[in-house]
Coordinates of C-alpha atoms in Angstrom, one line a residue:
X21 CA 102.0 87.2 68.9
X22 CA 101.1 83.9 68.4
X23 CA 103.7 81.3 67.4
X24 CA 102.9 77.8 66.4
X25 CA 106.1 76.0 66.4
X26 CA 107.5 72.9 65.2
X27 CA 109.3 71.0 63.2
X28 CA 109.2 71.0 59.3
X29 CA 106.2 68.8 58.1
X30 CA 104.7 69.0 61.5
X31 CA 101.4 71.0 59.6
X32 CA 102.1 74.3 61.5
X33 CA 101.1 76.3 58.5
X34 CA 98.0 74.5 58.0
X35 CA 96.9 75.1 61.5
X36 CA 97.7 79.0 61.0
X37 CA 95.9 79.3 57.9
X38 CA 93.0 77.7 59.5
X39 CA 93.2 80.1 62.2
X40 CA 93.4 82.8 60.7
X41 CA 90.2 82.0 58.1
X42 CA 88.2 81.2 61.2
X43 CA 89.5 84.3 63.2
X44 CA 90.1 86.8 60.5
X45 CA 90.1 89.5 62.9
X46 CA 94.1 88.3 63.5
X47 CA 96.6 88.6 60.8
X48 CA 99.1 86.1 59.2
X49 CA 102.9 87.0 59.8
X50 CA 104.3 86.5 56.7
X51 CA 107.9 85.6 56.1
X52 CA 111.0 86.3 53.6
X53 CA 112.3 83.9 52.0
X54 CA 115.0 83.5 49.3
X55 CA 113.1 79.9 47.9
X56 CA 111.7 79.9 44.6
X57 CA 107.9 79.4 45.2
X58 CA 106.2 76.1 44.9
X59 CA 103.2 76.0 43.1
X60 CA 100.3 77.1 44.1
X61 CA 102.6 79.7 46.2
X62 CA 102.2 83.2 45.8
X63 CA 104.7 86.2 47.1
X64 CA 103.0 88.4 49.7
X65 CA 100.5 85.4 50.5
X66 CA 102.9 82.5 51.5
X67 CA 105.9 83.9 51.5
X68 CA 108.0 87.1 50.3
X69 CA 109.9 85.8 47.8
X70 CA 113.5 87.8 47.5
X71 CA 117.1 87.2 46.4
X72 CA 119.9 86.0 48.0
X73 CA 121.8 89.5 47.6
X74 CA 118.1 91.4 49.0
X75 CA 118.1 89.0 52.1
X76 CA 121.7 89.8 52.3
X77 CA 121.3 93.5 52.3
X78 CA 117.7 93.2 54.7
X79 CA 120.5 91.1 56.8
X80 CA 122.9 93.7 57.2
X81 CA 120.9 96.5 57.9
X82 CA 119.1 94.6 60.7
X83 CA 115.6 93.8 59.2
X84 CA 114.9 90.8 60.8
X85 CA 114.3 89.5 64.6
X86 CA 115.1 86.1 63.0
X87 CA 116.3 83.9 60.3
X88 CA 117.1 80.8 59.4
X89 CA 119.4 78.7 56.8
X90 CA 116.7 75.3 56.1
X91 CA 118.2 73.5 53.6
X92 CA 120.1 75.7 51.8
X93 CA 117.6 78.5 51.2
X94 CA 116.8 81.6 54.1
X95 CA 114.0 82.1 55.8
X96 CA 113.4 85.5 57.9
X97 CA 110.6 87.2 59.6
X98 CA 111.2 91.7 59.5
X99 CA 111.0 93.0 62.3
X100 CA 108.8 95.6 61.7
X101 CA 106.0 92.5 61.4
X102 CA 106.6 91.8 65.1
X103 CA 105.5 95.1 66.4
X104 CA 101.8 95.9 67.3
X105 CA 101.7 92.0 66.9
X106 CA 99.0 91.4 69.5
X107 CA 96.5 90.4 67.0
X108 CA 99.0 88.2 64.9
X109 CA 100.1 84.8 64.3
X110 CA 102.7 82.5 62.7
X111 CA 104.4 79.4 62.3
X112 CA 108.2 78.7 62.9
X113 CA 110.7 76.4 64.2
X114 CA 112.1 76.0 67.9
X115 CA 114.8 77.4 66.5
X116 CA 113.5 80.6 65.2
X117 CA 111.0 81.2 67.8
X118 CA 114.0 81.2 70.1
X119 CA 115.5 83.9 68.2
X120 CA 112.2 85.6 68.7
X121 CA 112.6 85.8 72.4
X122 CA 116.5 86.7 72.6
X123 CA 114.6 89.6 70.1
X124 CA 112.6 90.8 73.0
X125 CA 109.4 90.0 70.8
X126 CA 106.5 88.7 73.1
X127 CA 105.0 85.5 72.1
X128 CA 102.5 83.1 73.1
X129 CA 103.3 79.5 71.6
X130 CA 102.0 76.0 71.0
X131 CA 104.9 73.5 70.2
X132 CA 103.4 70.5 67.8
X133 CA 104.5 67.0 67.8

């Protein structure tokens, strides 16, 4: 997998979506998160867009490799989306990505500055 990583505001997602339109042979990890959307935002595309009690629940039965508490709202990536993930591709923090490793999950990653 893919990871382009760094911190928020760094345009990571911007260069994964542009990636992924000009290679759309790879596909787009997409994330959980318990956020409302923004608009513009749409659940499945950007983001899947859950409640607090559903990421709680995903949380407790071990769904995800990683998450993350960014300002006051979770962010998680299932695990199930990290397998087969040769042809895939995502953006996350340091901090995530590291969770990623200590996961086992195989990774390939560019760190933005």
């Amino acid at each position: 997998m893919i990871v382009i990583q760094g911190e928020s505001a760094s345009d990571k997602t911007t260069l994964v979506n542009d990636f992924v339109t000009a290679h759309p042979d790879y596909k787009k990890v997409i994330q959980y998160t318990t956020r409302p959307p923004r608009d513009g935002e749409k659940d499945g595309a950007t983001y899947y867009f859950i409640s607090e009690d559903d990421f709680a629940k995903k949380f407790e039965n071990s769904f995800f490799a990683e998450i993350i508490d960014f300002r006051c709202w979770w962010y998680g990536t299932a695990i199930e989306d990290c397998k087969d993930s040769e042809k895939s591709i995502m953006a996350l923090s340091p901090a995530e990505w590291r969770q990623l490793k200590l996961a086992g999950v195989n990774t390939i990653s560019v760190y933005l500055n």
